[in-house]
Amino acid sequence: MTDLKDAIAFAEAAESPWPKSMYMPDGQFVMTHDSGEKAPDNEVLGPVTPRGGASGMVYQGGKLIAEWGDTNRPDMTFSVAKSFLSLLAGLALGDGLIKSLDDRVADTALDDGFKSEQNRDITWRHLLTQTSEWDGTLFGKEDRVDHNRVVGLAVAEAPKGTRRALTRPGSFYEYNDVRVNRLSLSLLQVFREPLPSVLKRRIMDPIGASSTWKWDGYRNSAVTIDGKSMISVPGGGHWGGGIVISARDLALMGLLVSRGGAWDGKQILPGGWTQELVKPCPVAPFYGLMWWLNTDKRQFAAASERSYFALGWGSHIVWIDPDNDLVTVLRWIDRKKTPGFVDRLLGALKK
């Protein structure tokens, strides 16, 4: 198992360069600094948690074969929260709260966010594939803040935050956290219950997750539903907040998804939902429903094309590889160095 130890040593040495305080020397939040935002677009709205060190876990065939770092420490996880939103969307569909992913969100909205000509035909599928082109302001952030944002292999025509002409819903992919937060608010409106509560009761407790994870909202993201004040939580930590969780609890989520949403003989997620998550978006075949795909080896060349990922800046990765029956969690790894870990891990498993 020497080679497996080499993979672990590589991951530990490839720790993220982000400061432990999560703030740059000039006082800017590292996330908004990394994404090139300037005031007022970079205003932090939610709590920021100082980070721990590199950690990770590797399961093969449902058995833990490697572990390093403090895997019990809850840390910010950024856009991995988007993949949790996709699991909650599956529950809403299974409960009949959403009849079809191709239904208009406007039909269940409790506010006027989908009444405009630009927004009225947006569907749940559009929101889940980041092709909605939703136009508006939510919790003080305009959708324009993430126009021309470069994530992954995308190429922008103008600097991030530069307003561009919107197209019809479903025709253009853009990684846009304001629109993801709109998805989260819309799910809150159909559940009529805070999403952290739904996630805990319906998913995290049944799979044996710890009590240490949390999902923080913004200071200005309270909404009223059925006369009760509820916090709408963001789909990431772009402006603070989001899911703060341990590597161990992330691994449990990954194992649930890798098993088709079943746990100890009980179907936690609706049957077939995990297959739906990884169907390529027609206009962005590298993306499913809030999960990144490895089509054309876009993410990691050494990983199988059937691999898929929950990814968060920083970097945080839940990598599911059906071909090798692997569930791997990486915390605070330098994203540019991740292919080196993937190469070493797969090389060790072939021996």
Short mmCIF file of C-alpha atoms in Angstrom, two decimals:
data_model
loop_
_atom_site.label_atom_id
_atom_site.label_comp_id
_atom_site.label_asym_id
_atom_site.label_seq_id
_atom_site.Cartn_x
_atom_site.Cartn_y
_atom_site.Cartn_z
CA MET A 1 0.00 0.00 0.00
CA THR A 2 3.03 2.24 -0.32
CA ASP A 3 1.58 3.93 -3.40
CA LEU A 4 -1.63 4.77 -1.54
CA LYS A 5 0.49 6.42 1.14
CA ASP A 6 2.17 8.39 -1.62
CA ALA A 7 -1.22 9.65 -2.80
CA ILE A 8 -2.09 10.74 0.73
CA ALA A 9 1.27 12.47 1.17
CA PHE A 10 0.72 14.28 -2.12
CA ALA A 11 -2.71 15.53 -1.00
CA GLU A 12 -1.33 16.74 2.32
CA ALA A 13 1.50 18.60 0.55
CA ALA A 14 -0.90 20.13 -1.97
CA GLU A 15 -2.81 22.16 0.59
CA SER A 16 -4.75 25.21 -0.54
CA PRO A 17 -2.82 28.50 -0.38
CA TRP A 18 -5.83 30.26 1.16
CA PRO A 19 -5.09 32.00 4.50
CA LYS A 20 -6.31 30.19 7.60
CA SER A 21 -8.20 33.34 8.66
CA MET A 22 -10.03 33.34 5.27
CA TYR A 23 -9.15 37.01 4.87
CA MET A 24 -6.45 38.57 2.72
CA PRO A 25 -3.93 41.05 4.22
CA ASP A 26 -6.04 43.94 2.91
CA GLY A 27 -9.07 42.62 4.81
CA GLN A 28 -10.97 41.22 1.83
CA PHE A 29 -12.65 37.84 2.10
CA VAL A 30 -10.48 35.38 0.19
CA MET A 31 -13.40 34.08 -1.90
CA THR A 32 -14.36 37.48 -3.29
CA HIS A 33 -10.66 38.31 -3.72
CA ASP A 34 -10.09 35.13 -5.74
CA SER A 35 -13.08 35.88 -7.96
CA GLY A 36 -11.86 39.41 -8.62
CA GLU A 37 -14.77 41.28 -7.08
CA LYS A 38 -14.62 44.91 -6.08
CA ALA A 39 -16.87 46.95 -3.81
CA PRO A 40 -19.81 46.94 -3.55
CA ASP A 41 -20.14 43.52 -5.27
CA ASN A 42 -17.77 41.91 -2.75
CA GLU A 43 -19.80 42.71 0.37
CA VAL A 44 -19.87 39.70 2.72
CA LEU A 45 -23.37 38.88 3.97
CA GLY A 46 -22.91 35.68 5.98
CA PRO A 47 -20.56 34.25 8.63
CA VAL A 48 -17.02 33.35 7.63
CA THR A 49 -15.41 30.37 9.41
CA PRO A 50 -11.58 30.23 9.72
CA ARG A 51 -10.35 27.11 7.98
CA GLY A 52 -8.57 23.97 9.08
CA GLY A 53 -5.94 22.00 7.20
CA ALA A 54 -5.99 19.54 4.35
CA SER A 55 -8.02 16.41 4.98
CA GLY A 56 -9.67 13.66 3.03
CA MET A 57 -11.15 10.19 2.87
CA VAL A 58 -11.28 7.47 0.22
CA TYR A 59 -13.90 4.72 0.18
CA GLN A 60 -13.83 1.80 -2.21
CA GLY A 61 -16.66 -0.69 -2.28
CA GLY A 62 -18.15 1.16 0.68
CA LYS A 63 -15.06 0.52 2.83
CA LEU A 64 -12.71 3.22 4.09
CA ILE A 65 -9.28 2.62 2.57
CA ALA A 66 -7.56 5.96 3.25
CA GLU A 67 -7.96 8.90 5.60
CA TRP A 68 -5.84 11.92 6.48
CA GLY A 69 -6.12 15.18 8.40
CA ASP A 70 -8.91 16.15 10.79
CA THR A 71 -11.88 14.57 9.05
CA ASN A 72 -14.24 15.51 11.90
CA ARG A 73 -13.62 19.27 11.69
CA PRO A 74 -16.50 21.26 10.15
CA ASP A 75 -15.26 23.70 7.50
CA MET A 76 -16.82 25.96 4.90
CA THR A 77 -17.46 23.95 1.77
CA PHE A 78 -18.53 26.63 -0.74
CA SER A 79 -20.23 25.34 -3.90
CA VAL A 80 -20.54 21.77 -2.68
CA ALA A 81 -23.74 23.24 -1.19
CA LYS A 82 -25.14 23.38 -4.74
CA SER A 83 -25.04 19.59 -4.91
CA PHE A 84 -26.95 19.42 -1.62
CA LEU A 85 -29.59 21.70 -3.18
CA SER A 86 -29.96 19.17 -6.00
CA LEU A 87 -30.68 16.44 -3.44
CA LEU A 88 -33.36 18.61 -1.84
CA ALA A 89 -34.86 19.28 -5.27
CA GLY A 90 -35.14 15.51 -5.66
CA LEU A 91 -37.04 15.26 -2.39
CA ALA A 92 -39.40 18.06 -3.50
CA LEU A 93 -40.05 16.18 -6.74
CA GLY A 94 -40.60 12.90 -4.90
CA ASP A 95 -43.00 14.60 -2.48
CA GLY A 96 -45.02 16.05 -5.35
CA LEU A 97 -44.21 19.61 -4.30
CA ILE A 98 -42.69 19.94 -7.78
CA LYS A 99 -44.60 17.99 -10.41
CA SER A 100 -41.91 18.08 -13.08
CA LEU A 101 -38.47 19.62 -13.53
CA ASP A 102 -39.86 21.23 -16.66
CA ASP A 103 -42.64 23.05 -14.79
CA ARG A 104 -42.34 26.80 -14.52
CA VAL A 105 -41.02 27.99 -11.16
CA ALA A 106 -43.47 30.89 -11.42
CA ASP A 107 -46.34 28.46 -10.79
CA THR A 108 -45.20 27.84 -7.19
CA ALA A 109 -43.44 31.14 -6.42
CA LEU A 110 -44.56 33.05 -3.33
CA ASP A 111 -43.08 36.33 -4.55
CA ASP A 112 -42.84 38.29 -7.80
CA GLY A 113 -39.38 37.00 -8.75
CA PHE A 114 -40.68 35.16 -11.81
CA LYS A 115 -43.32 37.59 -13.10
CA SER A 116 -41.18 39.48 -15.59
CA GLU A 117 -41.10 38.58 -19.27
CA GLN A 118 -37.46 37.42 -18.86
CA ASN A 119 -38.21 35.18 -15.87
CA ARG A 120 -41.73 33.86 -16.31
CA ASP A 121 -40.80 30.77 -18.37
CA ILE A 122 -37.86 29.66 -16.20
CA THR A 123 -38.20 26.02 -15.13
CA TRP A 124 -36.73 24.07 -12.25
CA ARG A 125 -34.44 22.33 -14.74
CA HIS A 126 -33.12 25.69 -15.91
CA LEU A 127 -32.24 26.67 -12.35
CA LEU A 128 -30.64 23.30 -11.58
CA THR A 129 -28.47 23.38 -14.72
CA GLN A 130 -27.48 27.06 -14.29
CA THR A 131 -29.11 27.98 -17.59
CA SER A 132 -32.00 30.02 -16.18
CA GLU A 133 -30.81 33.52 -17.19
CA TRP A 134 -32.86 34.77 -14.21
CA ASP A 135 -32.83 38.55 -14.05
CA GLY A 136 -33.11 40.35 -10.74
CA THR A 137 -31.67 41.25 -7.35
CA LEU A 138 -31.76 38.92 -4.36
CA PHE A 139 -30.60 39.80 -0.84
CA GLY A 140 -28.85 42.87 -2.22
CA LYS A 141 -26.94 41.02 -4.96
CA GLU A 142 -27.78 41.60 -8.65
CA ASP A 143 -27.56 38.65 -11.03
CA ARG A 144 -25.18 40.96 -12.95
CA VAL A 145 -22.50 40.37 -10.26
CA ASP A 146 -21.73 36.96 -11.78
CA HIS A 147 -22.18 37.85 -15.44
CA ASN A 148 -19.09 36.80 -17.45
CA ARG A 149 -17.83 34.69 -14.55
CA VAL A 150 -15.12 32.20 -15.47
CA VAL A 151 -15.43 28.83 -13.73
CA GLY A 152 -13.73 25.72 -15.04
CA LEU A 153 -12.94 25.92 -18.75
CA ALA A 154 -15.37 28.75 -19.56
CA VAL A 155 -14.20 31.80 -21.51
CA ALA A 156 -15.70 35.21 -20.73
CA GLU A 157 -16.19 37.94 -23.29
CA ALA A 158 -15.81 40.71 -20.70
CA PRO A 159 -14.61 41.16 -17.09
CA LYS A 160 -16.65 39.45 -14.39
CA GLY A 161 -19.55 41.61 -13.25
CA THR A 162 -19.89 43.34 -16.62
CA ARG A 163 -23.54 43.29 -17.61
CA ARG A 164 -24.33 41.33 -20.77
CA ALA A 165 -27.48 40.91 -22.81
CA LEU A 166 -29.60 38.05 -21.44
CA THR A 167 -30.86 35.23 -23.63
CA ARG A 168 -33.94 33.07 -23.29
CA PRO A 169 -34.00 30.59 -20.36
CA GLY A 170 -32.33 27.28 -21.15
CA SER A 171 -30.15 28.59 -23.97
CA PHE A 172 -27.02 29.80 -22.12
CA TYR A 173 -24.96 28.36 -19.27
CA GLU A 174 -23.52 30.68 -16.64
CA TYR A 175 -22.17 29.85 -13.20
CA ASN A 176 -24.11 32.43 -11.23
CA ASP A 177 -24.45 32.34 -7.45
CA VAL A 178 -27.28 34.88 -7.32
CA ARG A 179 -29.37 32.53 -9.44
CA VAL A 180 -28.38 29.54 -7.32
CA ASN A 181 -29.57 31.47 -4.28
CA ARG A 182 -32.83 32.07 -6.16
CA LEU A 183 -33.15 28.28 -6.57
CA SER A 184 -32.61 27.87 -2.82
CA LEU A 185 -35.31 30.44 -2.02
CA SER A 186 -37.72 28.76 -4.45
CA LEU A 187 -37.12 25.37 -2.79
CA LEU A 188 -37.76 26.98 0.60
CA GLN A 189 -41.06 28.26 -0.77
CA VAL A 190 -42.24 24.81 -1.88
CA PHE A 191 -41.10 23.02 1.29
CA ARG A 192 -42.36 25.88 3.52
CA GLU A 193 -39.67 24.77 5.96
CA PRO A 194 -36.05 25.93 6.35
CA LEU A 195 -33.83 23.86 4.05
CA PRO A 196 -31.29 22.97 6.79
CA SER A 197 -34.17 21.40 8.73
CA VAL A 198 -35.32 19.40 5.71
CA LEU A 199 -31.76 18.28 4.97
CA LYS A 200 -31.16 17.19 8.56
CA ARG A 201 -34.42 15.28 9.00
CA ARG A 202 -34.69 13.69 5.56
CA ILE A 203 -31.06 13.00 4.63
CA MET A 204 -28.29 13.71 7.13
CA ASP A 205 -29.78 12.06 10.21
CA PRO A 206 -30.87 8.90 8.34
CA ILE A 207 -27.33 8.37 6.95
CA GLY A 208 -25.72 8.84 10.36
CA ALA A 209 -24.17 12.27 9.90
CA SER A 210 -22.80 14.12 12.92
CA SER A 211 -24.49 17.03 14.67
CA THR A 212 -21.59 19.37 13.89
CA TRP A 213 -22.61 20.55 10.39
CA LYS A 214 -24.62 23.70 9.81
CA TRP A 215 -25.99 25.75 6.93
CA ASP A 216 -25.67 29.48 7.53
CA GLY A 217 -27.75 32.13 5.77
CA TYR A 218 -27.15 35.83 5.27
CA ARG A 219 -27.89 38.61 7.72
CA ASN A 220 -30.51 39.89 5.25
CA SER A 221 -31.93 36.62 3.90
CA ALA A 222 -34.93 36.20 6.21
CA VAL A 223 -38.27 35.73 4.43
CA THR A 224 -41.79 35.22 5.76
CA ILE A 225 -43.71 32.09 4.80
CA ASP A 226 -47.06 31.17 6.36
CA GLY A 227 -46.54 33.99 8.83
CA LYS A 228 -43.21 32.60 10.04
CA SER A 229 -39.77 34.12 9.53
CA MET A 230 -37.35 31.70 7.87
CA ILE A 231 -33.76 32.09 6.71
CA SER A 232 -33.11 31.38 3.04
CA VAL A 233 -29.69 29.74 2.83
CA PRO A 234 -27.19 30.26 -0.02
CA GLY A 235 -25.91 27.59 -2.37
CA GLY A 236 -22.31 28.30 -1.40
CA GLY A 237 -20.02 30.57 0.60
CA HIS A 238 -19.39 33.18 -2.10
CA TRP A 239 -20.47 36.00 0.20
CA GLY A 240 -20.11 34.08 3.45
CA GLY A 241 -22.52 31.59 4.98
CA GLY A 242 -23.28 28.27 3.32
CA ILE A 243 -22.67 24.73 4.51
CA VAL A 244 -19.99 24.22 7.17
CA ILE A 245 -19.34 20.48 7.38
CA SER A 246 -16.71 17.81 8.01
CA ALA A 247 -15.03 15.55 5.48
CA ARG A 248 -16.65 12.58 7.22
CA ASP A 249 -20.16 13.94 6.74
CA LEU A 250 -19.39 14.84 3.11
CA ALA A 251 -18.26 11.26 2.57
CA LEU A 252 -21.59 9.98 3.88
CA MET A 253 -23.41 12.20 1.38
CA GLY A 254 -21.18 10.88 -1.40
CA LEU A 255 -21.82 7.29 -0.37
CA LEU A 256 -25.58 7.90 -0.38
CA VAL A 257 -25.49 9.30 -3.92
CA SER A 258 -23.17 6.53 -5.14
CA ARG A 259 -25.66 3.94 -3.85
CA GLY A 260 -28.55 5.36 -5.85
CA GLY A 261 -29.94 7.27 -2.88
CA ALA A 262 -30.48 4.14 -0.76
CA TRP A 263 -29.16 3.59 2.78
CA ASP A 264 -29.41 0.43 4.85
CA GLY A 265 -32.15 -0.88 2.59
CA LYS A 266 -34.21 2.31 2.73
CA GLN A 267 -34.67 4.63 -0.24
CA ILE A 268 -33.72 8.09 1.07
CA LEU A 269 -33.76 9.89 -2.28
CA PRO A 270 -36.44 9.16 -4.88
CA GLY A 271 -35.64 6.19 -7.08
CA GLY A 272 -33.84 7.25 -10.23
CA TRP A 273 -32.94 10.72 -8.93
CA THR A 274 -29.20 10.07 -8.73
CA GLN A 275 -29.25 9.04 -12.39
CA GLU A 276 -31.06 12.27 -13.23
CA LEU A 277 -28.34 14.27 -11.48
CA VAL A 278 -25.68 13.18 -13.97
CA LYS A 279 -27.53 13.62 -17.26
CA PRO A 280 -25.53 16.18 -19.28
CA CYS A 281 -27.14 19.57 -19.77
CA PRO A 282 -27.76 20.08 -23.52
CA VAL A 283 -25.98 23.45 -23.63
CA ALA A 284 -23.32 22.50 -21.05
CA PRO A 285 -22.56 18.76 -21.35
CA PHE A 286 -19.95 19.03 -18.57
CA TYR A 287 -22.72 19.82 -16.07
CA GLY A 288 -25.65 17.86 -14.70
CA LEU A 289 -28.08 19.02 -12.02
CA MET A 290 -25.65 20.96 -9.79
CA TRP A 291 -23.02 18.21 -10.24
CA TRP A 292 -19.96 18.50 -12.47
CA LEU A 293 -19.41 15.72 -15.00
CA ASN A 294 -16.18 14.32 -16.42
CA THR A 295 -17.43 14.18 -20.01
CA ASP A 296 -14.52 14.53 -22.43
CA LYS A 297 -12.26 14.33 -19.35
CA ARG A 298 -12.90 18.01 -18.65
CA GLN A 299 -12.33 17.78 -14.91
CA PHE A 300 -9.63 15.14 -14.39
CA ALA A 301 -8.05 13.35 -17.34
CA ALA A 302 -7.14 10.22 -15.36
CA ALA A 303 -10.63 9.75 -13.91
CA SER A 304 -13.27 7.80 -15.82
CA GLU A 305 -15.73 9.70 -18.01
CA ARG A 306 -18.52 8.45 -15.75
CA SER A 307 -17.00 10.20 -12.74
CA TYR A 308 -18.94 13.13 -11.32
CA PHE A 309 -18.17 15.71 -8.70
CA ALA A 310 -19.51 18.12 -6.12
CA LEU A 311 -16.99 20.95 -6.28
CA GLY A 312 -16.38 23.94 -4.06
CA TRP A 313 -13.81 26.70 -4.32
CA GLY A 314 -10.93 26.40 -1.92
CA SER A 315 -10.96 23.48 -2.96
CA HIS A 316 -13.53 20.97 -1.73
CA ILE A 317 -14.31 17.90 -3.79
CA VAL A 318 -16.66 14.95 -3.48
CA TRP A 319 -15.60 12.66 -6.33
CA ILE A 320 -17.77 9.67 -7.21
CA ASP A 321 -16.24 7.16 -9.61
CA PRO A 322 -18.72 4.37 -10.48
CA ASP A 323 -16.19 2.46 -12.59
CA ASN A 324 -13.84 1.98 -9.62
CA ASP A 325 -16.58 2.02 -6.94
CA LEU A 326 -14.86 5.02 -5.33
CA VAL A 327 -16.11 7.86 -3.18
CA THR A 328 -13.34 10.34 -2.42
CA VAL A 329 -13.50 13.54 -0.39
CA LEU A 330 -10.76 16.17 -0.62
CA ARG A 331 -10.68 19.24 1.63
CA TRP A 332 -8.50 22.31 1.20
CA ILE A 333 -6.51 20.98 -1.73
CA ASP A 334 -4.98 23.30 -4.33
CA ARG A 335 -7.27 22.67 -7.29
CA LYS A 336 -4.42 22.92 -9.81
CA LYS A 337 -2.67 20.02 -8.07
CA THR A 338 -5.70 17.76 -7.80
CA PRO A 339 -4.95 15.83 -11.03
CA GLY A 340 -1.67 14.72 -9.42
CA PHE A 341 -3.62 13.16 -6.54
CA VAL A 342 -6.10 11.52 -8.92
CA ASP A 343 -3.23 10.00 -10.93
CA ARG A 344 -1.55 8.63 -7.81
CA LEU A 345 -4.72 7.23 -6.26
CA LEU A 346 -5.87 5.42 -9.40
CA GLY A 347 -2.32 4.20 -10.01
CA ALA A 348 -2.18 2.73 -6.50
CA LEU A 349 -5.53 0.99 -6.90
CA LYS A 350 -4.45 -0.70 -10.14
CA LYS A 351 -1.56 -2.48 -8.41
#
